[in-house]
Short mmCIF file of C-alpha atoms in Angstrom, two decimals:
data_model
loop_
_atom_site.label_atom_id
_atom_site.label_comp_id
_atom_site.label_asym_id
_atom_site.label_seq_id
_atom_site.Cartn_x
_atom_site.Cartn_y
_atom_site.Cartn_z
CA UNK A 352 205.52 146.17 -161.85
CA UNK A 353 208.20 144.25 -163.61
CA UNK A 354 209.38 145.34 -167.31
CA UNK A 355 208.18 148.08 -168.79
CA UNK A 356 204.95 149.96 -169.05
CA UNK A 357 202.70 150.15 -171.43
CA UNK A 358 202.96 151.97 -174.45
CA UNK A 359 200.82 155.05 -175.26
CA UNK A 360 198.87 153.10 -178.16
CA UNK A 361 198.41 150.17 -175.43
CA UNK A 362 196.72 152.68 -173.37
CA UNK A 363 194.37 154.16 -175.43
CA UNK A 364 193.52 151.28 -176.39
CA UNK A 365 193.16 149.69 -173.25
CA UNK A 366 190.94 152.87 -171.90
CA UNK A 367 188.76 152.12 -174.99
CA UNK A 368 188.33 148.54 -173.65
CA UNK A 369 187.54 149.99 -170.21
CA UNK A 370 184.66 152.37 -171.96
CA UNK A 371 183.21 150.15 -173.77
CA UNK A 372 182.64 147.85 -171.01
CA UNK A 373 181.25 150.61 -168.94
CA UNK A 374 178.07 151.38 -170.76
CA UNK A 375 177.07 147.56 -169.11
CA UNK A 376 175.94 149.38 -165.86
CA UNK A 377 175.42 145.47 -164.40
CA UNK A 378 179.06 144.42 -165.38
CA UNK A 379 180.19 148.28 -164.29
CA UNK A 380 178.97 147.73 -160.53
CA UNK A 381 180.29 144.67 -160.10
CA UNK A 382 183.38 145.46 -160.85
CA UNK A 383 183.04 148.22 -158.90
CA UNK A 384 181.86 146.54 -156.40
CA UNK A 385 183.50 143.45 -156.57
CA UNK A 386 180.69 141.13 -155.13
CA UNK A 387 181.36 137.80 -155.68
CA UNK A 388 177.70 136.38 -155.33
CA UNK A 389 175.12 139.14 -154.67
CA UNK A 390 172.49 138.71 -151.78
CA UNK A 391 173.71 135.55 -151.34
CA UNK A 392 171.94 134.15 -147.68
CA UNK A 393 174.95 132.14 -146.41
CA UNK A 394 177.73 134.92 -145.96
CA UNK A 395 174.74 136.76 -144.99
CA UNK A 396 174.60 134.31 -141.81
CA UNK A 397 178.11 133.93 -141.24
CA UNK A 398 178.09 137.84 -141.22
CA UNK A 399 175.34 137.38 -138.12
CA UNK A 400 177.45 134.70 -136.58
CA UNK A 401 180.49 136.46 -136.49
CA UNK A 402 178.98 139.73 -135.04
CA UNK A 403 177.24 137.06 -131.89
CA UNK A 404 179.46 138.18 -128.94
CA UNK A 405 181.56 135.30 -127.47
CA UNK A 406 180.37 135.62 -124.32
CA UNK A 407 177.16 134.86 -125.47
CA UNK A 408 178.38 131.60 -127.15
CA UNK A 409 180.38 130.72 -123.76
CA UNK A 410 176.80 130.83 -121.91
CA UNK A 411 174.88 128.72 -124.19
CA UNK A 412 177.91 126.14 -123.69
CA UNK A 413 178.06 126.55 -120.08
CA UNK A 414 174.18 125.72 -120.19
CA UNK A 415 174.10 123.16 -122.80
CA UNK A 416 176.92 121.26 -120.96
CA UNK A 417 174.65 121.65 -117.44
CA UNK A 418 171.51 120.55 -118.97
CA UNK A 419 173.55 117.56 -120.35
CA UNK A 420 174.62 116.48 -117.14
CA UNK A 421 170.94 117.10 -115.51
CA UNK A 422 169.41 115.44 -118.38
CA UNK A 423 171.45 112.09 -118.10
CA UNK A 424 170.85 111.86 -114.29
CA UNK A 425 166.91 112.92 -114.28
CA UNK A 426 166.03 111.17 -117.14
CA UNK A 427 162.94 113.39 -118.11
CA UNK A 428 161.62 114.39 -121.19
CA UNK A 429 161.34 118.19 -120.04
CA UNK A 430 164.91 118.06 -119.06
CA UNK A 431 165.85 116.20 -122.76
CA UNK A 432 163.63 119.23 -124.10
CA UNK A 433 165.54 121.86 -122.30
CA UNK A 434 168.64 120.31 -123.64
CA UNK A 435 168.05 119.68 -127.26
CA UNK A 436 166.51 123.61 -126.67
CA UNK A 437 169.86 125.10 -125.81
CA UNK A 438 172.12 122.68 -127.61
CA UNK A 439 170.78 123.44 -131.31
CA UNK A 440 171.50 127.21 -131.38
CA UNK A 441 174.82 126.42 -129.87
CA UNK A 442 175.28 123.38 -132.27
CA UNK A 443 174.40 126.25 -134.80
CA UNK A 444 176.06 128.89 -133.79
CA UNK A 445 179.71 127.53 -133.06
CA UNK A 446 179.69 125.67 -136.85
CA UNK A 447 179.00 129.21 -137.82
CA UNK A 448 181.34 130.74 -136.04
CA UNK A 449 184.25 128.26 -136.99
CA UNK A 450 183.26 128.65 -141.26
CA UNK A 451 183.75 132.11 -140.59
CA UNK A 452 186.96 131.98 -139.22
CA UNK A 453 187.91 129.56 -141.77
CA UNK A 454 187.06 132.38 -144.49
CA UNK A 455 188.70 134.82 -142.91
CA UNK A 456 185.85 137.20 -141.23
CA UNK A 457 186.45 138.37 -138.30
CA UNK A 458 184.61 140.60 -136.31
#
């Protein structure tokens, strides 16, 4: 800390300001806590994402980028199916995975 400290009257009085906001018990927890947005689903799932092992998200690439290339040369709707099937979660997944690491959790 730069400067001096606080006086002994700024302290009492500042420890009066810290019991008086104390008796909130909401207010008290979160600062205890120091939750930014309780229960909220999204960091929830970015949580989930980031816990997904990688070599789980290297196999659903691997098998999104073979059902690609079997799709375009068989030309069937069960192949398209099996595709769009695998793609999605990886689609999902990988977004996921990259806001994570742009806020900073890591696993």
């Amino acid at each position: 800390m730069d400067g001096p400290g606080l006086s002994r009257r700024e302290l009492r009085i500042l420890v009066e300001i810290e019991d008086d906001l104390r008796t909130d018990g909401r207010l008290d927890r979160a600062m205890r806590t120091m939750r930014g947005r309780p229960g909220w689903w999204s960091d929830r799932v970015l949580g989930a994402a980031v816990r997904v092992p990688a070599s789980v998200l290297s196999v659903l690439l691997a098998l999104s980028a073979g059902l690609l290339l079997v799709s375009a040369n068989a030309h069937s709707t069960a192949s398209l199916t099996a595709f769009a099937l695998v793609w999605a979660p990886t689609f999902v997944l990988s977004t996921a995975r990259l806001i994570a690491r742009r806020r900073g959790l890591r696993r």
